[in-house]
PDB file of C-alpha atoms in Angstrom:
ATOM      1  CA  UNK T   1       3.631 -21.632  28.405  1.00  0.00           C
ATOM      2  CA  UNK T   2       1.829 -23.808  26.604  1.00  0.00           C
ATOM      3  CA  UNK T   3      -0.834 -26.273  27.465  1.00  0.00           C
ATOM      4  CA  UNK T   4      -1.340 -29.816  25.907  1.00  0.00           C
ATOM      5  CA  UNK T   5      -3.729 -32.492  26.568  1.00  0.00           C
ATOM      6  CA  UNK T   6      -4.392 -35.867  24.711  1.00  0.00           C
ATOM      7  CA  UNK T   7      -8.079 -36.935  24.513  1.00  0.00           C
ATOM      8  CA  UNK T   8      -9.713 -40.426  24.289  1.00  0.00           C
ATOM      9  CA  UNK T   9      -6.345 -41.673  26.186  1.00  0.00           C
ATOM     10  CA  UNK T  10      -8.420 -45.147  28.666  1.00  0.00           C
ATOM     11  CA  UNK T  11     -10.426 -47.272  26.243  1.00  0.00           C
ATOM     12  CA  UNK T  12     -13.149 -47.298  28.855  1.00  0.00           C
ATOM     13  CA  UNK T  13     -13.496 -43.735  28.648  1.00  0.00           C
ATOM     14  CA  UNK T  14     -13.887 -44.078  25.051  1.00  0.00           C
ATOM     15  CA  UNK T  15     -16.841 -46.477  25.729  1.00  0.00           C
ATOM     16  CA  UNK T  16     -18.085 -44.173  27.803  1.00  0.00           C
ATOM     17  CA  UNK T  17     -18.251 -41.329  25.612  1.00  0.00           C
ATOM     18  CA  UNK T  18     -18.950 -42.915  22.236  1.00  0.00           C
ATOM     19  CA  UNK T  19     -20.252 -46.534  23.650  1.00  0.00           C
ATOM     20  CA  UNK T  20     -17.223 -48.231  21.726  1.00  0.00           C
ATOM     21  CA  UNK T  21     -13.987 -49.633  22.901  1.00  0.00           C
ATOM     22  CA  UNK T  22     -11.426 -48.703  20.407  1.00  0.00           C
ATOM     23  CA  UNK T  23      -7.876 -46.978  20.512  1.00  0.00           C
ATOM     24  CA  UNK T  24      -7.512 -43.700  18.591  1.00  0.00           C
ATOM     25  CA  UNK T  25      -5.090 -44.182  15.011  1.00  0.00           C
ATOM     26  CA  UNK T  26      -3.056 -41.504  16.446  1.00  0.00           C
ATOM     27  CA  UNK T  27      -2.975 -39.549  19.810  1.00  0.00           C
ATOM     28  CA  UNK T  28      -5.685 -36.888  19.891  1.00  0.00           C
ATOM     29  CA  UNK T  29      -3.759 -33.880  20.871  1.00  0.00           C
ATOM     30  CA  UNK T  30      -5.748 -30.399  21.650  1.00  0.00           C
ATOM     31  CA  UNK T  31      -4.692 -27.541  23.098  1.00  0.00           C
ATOM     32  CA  UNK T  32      -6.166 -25.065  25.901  1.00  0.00           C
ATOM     33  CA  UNK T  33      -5.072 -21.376  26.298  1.00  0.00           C
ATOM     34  CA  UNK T  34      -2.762 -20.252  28.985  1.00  0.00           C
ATOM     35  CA  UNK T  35      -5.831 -17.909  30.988  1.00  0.00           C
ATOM     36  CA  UNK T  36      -7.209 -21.822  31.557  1.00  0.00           C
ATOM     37  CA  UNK T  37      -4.616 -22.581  33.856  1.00  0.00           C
ATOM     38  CA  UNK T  38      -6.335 -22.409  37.985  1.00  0.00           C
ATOM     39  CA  UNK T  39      -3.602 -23.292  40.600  1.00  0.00           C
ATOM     40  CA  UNK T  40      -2.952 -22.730  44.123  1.00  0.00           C
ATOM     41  CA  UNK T  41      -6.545 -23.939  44.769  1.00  0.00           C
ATOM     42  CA  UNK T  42      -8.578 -20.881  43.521  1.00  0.00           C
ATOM     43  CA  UNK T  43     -12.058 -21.712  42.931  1.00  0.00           C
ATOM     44  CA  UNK T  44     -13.245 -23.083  39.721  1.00  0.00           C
ATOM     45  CA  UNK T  45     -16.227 -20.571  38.722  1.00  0.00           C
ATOM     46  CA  UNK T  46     -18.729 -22.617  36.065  1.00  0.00           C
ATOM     47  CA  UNK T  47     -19.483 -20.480  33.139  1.00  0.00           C
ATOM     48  CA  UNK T  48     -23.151 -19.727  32.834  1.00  0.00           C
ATOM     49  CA  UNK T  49     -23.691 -20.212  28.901  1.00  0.00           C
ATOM     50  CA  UNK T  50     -22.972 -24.079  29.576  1.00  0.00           C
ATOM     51  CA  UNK T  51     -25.475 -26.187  30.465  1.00  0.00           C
ATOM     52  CA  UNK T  52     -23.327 -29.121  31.705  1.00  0.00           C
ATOM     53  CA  UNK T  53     -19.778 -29.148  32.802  1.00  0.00           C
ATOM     54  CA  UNK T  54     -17.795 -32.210  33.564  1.00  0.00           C
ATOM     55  CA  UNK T  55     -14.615 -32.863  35.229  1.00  0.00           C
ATOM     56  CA  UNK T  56     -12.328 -35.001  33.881  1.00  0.00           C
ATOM     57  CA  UNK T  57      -9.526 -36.001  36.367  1.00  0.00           C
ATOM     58  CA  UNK T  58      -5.811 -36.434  34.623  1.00  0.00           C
ATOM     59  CA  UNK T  59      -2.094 -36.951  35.162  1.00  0.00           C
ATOM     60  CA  UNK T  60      -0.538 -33.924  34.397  1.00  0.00           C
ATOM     61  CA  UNK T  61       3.174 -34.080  33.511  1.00  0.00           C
ATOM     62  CA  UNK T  62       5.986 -30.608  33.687  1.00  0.00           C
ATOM     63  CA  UNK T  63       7.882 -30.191  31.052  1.00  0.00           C
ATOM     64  CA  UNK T  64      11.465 -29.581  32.636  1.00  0.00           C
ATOM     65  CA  UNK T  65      13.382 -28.717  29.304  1.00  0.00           C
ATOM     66  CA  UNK T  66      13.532 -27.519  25.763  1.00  0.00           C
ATOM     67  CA  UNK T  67      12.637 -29.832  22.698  1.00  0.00           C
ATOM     68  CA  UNK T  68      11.731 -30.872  19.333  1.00  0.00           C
ATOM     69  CA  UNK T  69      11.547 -34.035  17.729  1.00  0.00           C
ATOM     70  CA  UNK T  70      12.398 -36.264  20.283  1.00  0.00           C
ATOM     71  CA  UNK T  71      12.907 -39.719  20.543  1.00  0.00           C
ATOM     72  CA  UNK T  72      10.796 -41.611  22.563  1.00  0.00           C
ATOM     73  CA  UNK T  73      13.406 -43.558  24.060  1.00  0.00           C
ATOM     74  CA  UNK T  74      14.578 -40.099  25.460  1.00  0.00           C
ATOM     75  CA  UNK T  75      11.100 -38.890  26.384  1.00  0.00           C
ATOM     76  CA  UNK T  76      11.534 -39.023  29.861  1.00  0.00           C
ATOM     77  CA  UNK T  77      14.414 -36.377  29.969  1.00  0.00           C
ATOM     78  CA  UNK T  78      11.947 -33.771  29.276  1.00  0.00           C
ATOM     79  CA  UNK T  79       9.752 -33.833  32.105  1.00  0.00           C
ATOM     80  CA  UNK T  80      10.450 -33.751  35.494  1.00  0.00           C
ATOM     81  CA  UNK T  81       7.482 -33.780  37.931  1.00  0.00           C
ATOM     82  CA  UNK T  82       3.620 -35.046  38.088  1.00  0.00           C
ATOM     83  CA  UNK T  83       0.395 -33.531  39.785  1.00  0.00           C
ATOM     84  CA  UNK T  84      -3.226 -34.569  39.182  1.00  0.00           C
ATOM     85  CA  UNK T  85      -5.222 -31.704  37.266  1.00  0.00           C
ATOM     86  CA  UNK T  86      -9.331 -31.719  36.052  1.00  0.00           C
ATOM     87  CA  UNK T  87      -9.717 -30.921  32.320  1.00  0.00           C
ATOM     88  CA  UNK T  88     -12.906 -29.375  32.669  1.00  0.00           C
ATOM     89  CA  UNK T  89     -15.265 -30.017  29.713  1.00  0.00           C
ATOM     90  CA  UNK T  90     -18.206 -27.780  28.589  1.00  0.00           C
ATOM     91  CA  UNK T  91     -20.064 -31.304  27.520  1.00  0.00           C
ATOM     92  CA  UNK T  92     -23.003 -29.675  25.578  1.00  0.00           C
ATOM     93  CA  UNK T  93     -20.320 -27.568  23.576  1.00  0.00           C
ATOM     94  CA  UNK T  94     -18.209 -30.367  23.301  1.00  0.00           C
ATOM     95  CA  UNK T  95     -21.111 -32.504  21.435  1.00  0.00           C
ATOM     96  CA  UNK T  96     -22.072 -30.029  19.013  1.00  0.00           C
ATOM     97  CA  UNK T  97     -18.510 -29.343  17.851  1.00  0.00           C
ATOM     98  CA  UNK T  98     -18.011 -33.104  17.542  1.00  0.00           C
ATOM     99  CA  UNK T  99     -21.108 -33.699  15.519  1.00  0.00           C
ATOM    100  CA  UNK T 100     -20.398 -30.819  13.108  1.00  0.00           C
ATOM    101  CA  UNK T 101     -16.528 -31.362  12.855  1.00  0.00           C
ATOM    102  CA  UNK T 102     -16.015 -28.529  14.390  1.00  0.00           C
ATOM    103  CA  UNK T 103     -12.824 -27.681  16.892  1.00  0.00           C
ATOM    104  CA  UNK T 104     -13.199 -27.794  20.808  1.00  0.00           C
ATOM    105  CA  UNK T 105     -11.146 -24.898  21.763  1.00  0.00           C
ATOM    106  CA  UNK T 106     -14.511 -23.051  23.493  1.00  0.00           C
ATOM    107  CA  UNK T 107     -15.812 -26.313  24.875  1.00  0.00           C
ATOM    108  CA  UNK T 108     -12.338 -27.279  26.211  1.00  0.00           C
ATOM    109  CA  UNK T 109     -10.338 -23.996  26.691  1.00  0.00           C
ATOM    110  CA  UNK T 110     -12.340 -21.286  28.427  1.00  0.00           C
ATOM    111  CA  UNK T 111     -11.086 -19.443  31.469  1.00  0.00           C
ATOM    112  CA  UNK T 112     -10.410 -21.860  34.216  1.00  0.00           C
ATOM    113  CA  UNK T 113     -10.810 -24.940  32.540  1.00  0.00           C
ATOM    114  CA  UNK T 114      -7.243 -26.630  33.561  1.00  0.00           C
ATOM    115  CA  UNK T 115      -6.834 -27.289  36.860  1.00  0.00           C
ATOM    116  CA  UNK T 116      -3.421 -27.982  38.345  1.00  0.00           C
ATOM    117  CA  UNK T 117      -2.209 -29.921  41.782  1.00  0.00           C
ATOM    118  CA  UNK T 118       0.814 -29.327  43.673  1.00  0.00           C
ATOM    119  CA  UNK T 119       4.761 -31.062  41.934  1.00  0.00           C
ATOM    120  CA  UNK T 120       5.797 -33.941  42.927  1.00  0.00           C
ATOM    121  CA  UNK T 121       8.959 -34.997  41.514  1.00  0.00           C
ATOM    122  CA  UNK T 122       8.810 -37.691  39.050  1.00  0.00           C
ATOM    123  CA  UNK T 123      11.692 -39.506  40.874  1.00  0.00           C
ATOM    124  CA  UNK T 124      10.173 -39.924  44.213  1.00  0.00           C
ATOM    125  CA  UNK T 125       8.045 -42.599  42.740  1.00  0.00           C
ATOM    126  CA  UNK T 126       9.539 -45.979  40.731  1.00  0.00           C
ATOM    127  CA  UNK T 127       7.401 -46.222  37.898  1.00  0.00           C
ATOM    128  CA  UNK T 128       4.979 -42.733  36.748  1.00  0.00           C
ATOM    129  CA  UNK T 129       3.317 -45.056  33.774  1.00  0.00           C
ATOM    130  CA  UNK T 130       1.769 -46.973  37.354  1.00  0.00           C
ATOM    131  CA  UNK T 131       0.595 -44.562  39.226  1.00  0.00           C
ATOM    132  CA  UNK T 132      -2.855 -44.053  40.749  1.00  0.00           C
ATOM    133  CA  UNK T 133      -5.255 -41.421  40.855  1.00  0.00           C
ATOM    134  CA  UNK T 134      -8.487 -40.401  42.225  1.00  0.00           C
ATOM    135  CA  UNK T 135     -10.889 -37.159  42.158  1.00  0.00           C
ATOM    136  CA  UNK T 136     -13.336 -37.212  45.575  1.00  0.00           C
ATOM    137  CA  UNK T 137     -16.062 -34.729  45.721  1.00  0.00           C
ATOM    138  CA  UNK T 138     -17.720 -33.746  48.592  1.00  0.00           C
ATOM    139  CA  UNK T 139     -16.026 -36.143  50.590  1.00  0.00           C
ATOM    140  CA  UNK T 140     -16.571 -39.560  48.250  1.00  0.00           C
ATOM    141  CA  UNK T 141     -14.530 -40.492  45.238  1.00  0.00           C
ATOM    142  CA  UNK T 142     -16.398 -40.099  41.891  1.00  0.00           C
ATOM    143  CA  UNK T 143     -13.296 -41.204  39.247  1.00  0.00           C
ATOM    144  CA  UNK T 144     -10.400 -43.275  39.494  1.00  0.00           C
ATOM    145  CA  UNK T 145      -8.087 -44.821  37.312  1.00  0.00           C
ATOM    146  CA  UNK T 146      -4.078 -45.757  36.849  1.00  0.00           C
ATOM    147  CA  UNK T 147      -1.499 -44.800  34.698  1.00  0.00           C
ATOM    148  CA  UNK T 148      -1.176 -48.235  33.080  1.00  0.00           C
ATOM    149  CA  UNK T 149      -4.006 -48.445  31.065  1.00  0.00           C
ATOM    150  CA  UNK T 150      -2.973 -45.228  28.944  1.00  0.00           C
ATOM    151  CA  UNK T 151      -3.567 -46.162  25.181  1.00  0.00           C
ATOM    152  CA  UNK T 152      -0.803 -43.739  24.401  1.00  0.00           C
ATOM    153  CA  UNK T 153       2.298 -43.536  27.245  1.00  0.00           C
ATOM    154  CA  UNK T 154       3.886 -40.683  28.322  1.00  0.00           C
ATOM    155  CA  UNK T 155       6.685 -40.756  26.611  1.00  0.00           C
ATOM    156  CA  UNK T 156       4.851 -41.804  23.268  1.00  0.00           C
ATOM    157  CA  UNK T 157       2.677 -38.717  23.659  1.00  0.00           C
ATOM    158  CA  UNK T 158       5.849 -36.407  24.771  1.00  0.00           C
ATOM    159  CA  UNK T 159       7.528 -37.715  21.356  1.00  0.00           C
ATOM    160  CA  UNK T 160       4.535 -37.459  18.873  1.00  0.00           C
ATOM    161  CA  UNK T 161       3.648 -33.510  19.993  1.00  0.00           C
ATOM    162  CA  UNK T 162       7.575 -32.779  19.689  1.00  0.00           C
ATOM    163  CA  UNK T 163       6.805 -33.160  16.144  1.00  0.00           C
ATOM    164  CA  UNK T 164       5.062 -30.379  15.670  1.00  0.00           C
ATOM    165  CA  UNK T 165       5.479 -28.319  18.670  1.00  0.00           C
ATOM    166  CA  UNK T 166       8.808 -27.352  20.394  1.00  0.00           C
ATOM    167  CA  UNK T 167       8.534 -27.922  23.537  1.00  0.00           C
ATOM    168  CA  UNK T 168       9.413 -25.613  26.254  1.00  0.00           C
ATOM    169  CA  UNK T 169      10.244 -25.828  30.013  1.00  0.00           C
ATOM    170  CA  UNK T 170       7.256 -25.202  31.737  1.00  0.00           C
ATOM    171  CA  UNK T 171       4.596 -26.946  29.415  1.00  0.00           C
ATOM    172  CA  UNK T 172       2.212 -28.966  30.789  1.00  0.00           C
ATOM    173  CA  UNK T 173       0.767 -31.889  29.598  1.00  0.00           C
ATOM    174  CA  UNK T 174      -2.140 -32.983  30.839  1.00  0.00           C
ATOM    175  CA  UNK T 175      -2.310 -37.475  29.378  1.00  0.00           C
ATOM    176  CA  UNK T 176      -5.991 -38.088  29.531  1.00  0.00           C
ATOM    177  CA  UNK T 177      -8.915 -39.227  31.665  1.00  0.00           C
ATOM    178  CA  UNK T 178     -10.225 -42.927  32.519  1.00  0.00           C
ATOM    179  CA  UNK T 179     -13.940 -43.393  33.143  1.00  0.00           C
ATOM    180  CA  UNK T 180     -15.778 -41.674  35.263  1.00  0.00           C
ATOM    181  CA  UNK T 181     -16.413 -38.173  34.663  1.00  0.00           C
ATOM    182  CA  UNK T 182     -19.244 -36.481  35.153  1.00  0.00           C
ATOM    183  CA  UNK T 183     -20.865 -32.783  35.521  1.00  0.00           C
ATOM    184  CA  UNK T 184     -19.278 -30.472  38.468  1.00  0.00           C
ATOM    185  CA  UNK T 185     -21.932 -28.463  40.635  1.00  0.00           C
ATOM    186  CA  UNK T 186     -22.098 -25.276  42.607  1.00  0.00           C
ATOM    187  CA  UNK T 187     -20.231 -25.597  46.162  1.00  0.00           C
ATOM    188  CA  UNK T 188     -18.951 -29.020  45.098  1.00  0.00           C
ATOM    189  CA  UNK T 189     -15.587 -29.557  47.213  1.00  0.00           C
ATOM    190  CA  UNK T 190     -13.028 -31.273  44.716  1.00  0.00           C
ATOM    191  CA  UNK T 191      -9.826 -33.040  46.156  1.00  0.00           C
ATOM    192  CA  UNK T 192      -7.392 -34.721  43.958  1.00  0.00           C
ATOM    193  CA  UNK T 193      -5.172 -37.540  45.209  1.00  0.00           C
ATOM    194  CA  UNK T 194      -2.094 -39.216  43.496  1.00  0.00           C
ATOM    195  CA  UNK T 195      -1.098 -42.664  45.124  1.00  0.00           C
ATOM    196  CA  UNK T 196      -1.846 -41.218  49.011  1.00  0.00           C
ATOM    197  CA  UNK T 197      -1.199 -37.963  48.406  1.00  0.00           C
ATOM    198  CA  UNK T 198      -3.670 -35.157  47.949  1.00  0.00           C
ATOM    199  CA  UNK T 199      -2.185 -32.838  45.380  1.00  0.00           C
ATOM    200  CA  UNK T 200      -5.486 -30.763  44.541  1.00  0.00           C
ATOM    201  CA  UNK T 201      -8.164 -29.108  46.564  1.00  0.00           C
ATOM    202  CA  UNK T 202     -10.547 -26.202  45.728  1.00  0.00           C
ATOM    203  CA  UNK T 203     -14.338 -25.638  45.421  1.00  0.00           C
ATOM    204  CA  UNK T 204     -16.440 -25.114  42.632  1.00  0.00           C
ATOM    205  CA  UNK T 205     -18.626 -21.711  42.263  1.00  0.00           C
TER     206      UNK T 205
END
């Protein structure tokens, strides 16, 4: 299994993190180790040689089939189901990589770091590039955003990584975050909703 995730995907995010609006040339792809993934609500233990890390709230998309190279017009055969998921973000890693060029596999891979709701079946809702999605913690909602305002689609971004990954069933994808994040804390209580349904809960330790 592999894990994908796009960064600098909501052009508010982007002013957010670099105080510019601007769309990225290409999709920023990066990629997070399989010992990253946390499911079935298992708490999300911060590591103690970061100083600050942030949740970022996502769509996360399934890959349902094999694939390379493929079309965008045929993207949406390859994945079959959406959940919300947090790409945590070890922010004071994160900005020293950046401003020495360096990659972001610590700051964005470590143990634990992708988060993962429960499936829902892309077909039980009519349009996955409009859904909405929120991250509550500790009982009021912190970051919100919709599936719209993606730079980069889901399909475009399933297309574009076919080209130099095949893609296997059971890949996730996780699209990008919108504005909003912000630093997790000890015994925070995270829930994850997509459109009214809560697809993620655990705590933070």
């Amino acid at each position: 299994m592999k894990i994908f995730a796009v960064g600098m995907n909501y052009i508010q995010h982007n002013k957010e993190l670099d105080g510019a609006l601007y769309k990225p040339e290409r999709p920023v792809i990066f990629t997070k180790a399989d010992s990253a993934l946390l499911k079935d609500g298992k708490p999300f233990f911060i590591p103690d040689w970061s100083t600050q890390v942030d949740y970022e709230t996502e769509l996360v998309v399934r890959i349902c089939r094999l694939g390379k190279s493929i079309p965008e017009r045929f993207a949406h055969r390859y994945y079959d189901a959406v959940t919300v998921g947090i790409d945590f973000t070890a922010r004071d890693w994160q900005r020293e990589a950046r401003e020495k060029g360096q990659p972001w596999e610590i700051c964005k891979g470590f143990d634990g770091s992708a988060v993962i709701g429960s499936w829902i079946e892309k077909e039980k809702f009519r349009d996955v590039q409009a859904l909405h999605f929120h991250l509550d913690i500790n009982g009021q909602t912190v970051q919100e955003g919709c599936t719209s305002d993606m730079l980069y689609k889901i399909d475009e971004l399933v297309s574009y990584i076919s080209q130099f990954f095949t893609l296997k069933t059971g890949d996730l994808l996780y699209t990008g975050t919108p504005v909003g994040v912000g630093p997790v804390k000890i015994n925070d209580h995270l829930e994850g909703w997509l459109e009214e349904r809560k697809v993620l809960e655990f705590n933070a330790r």
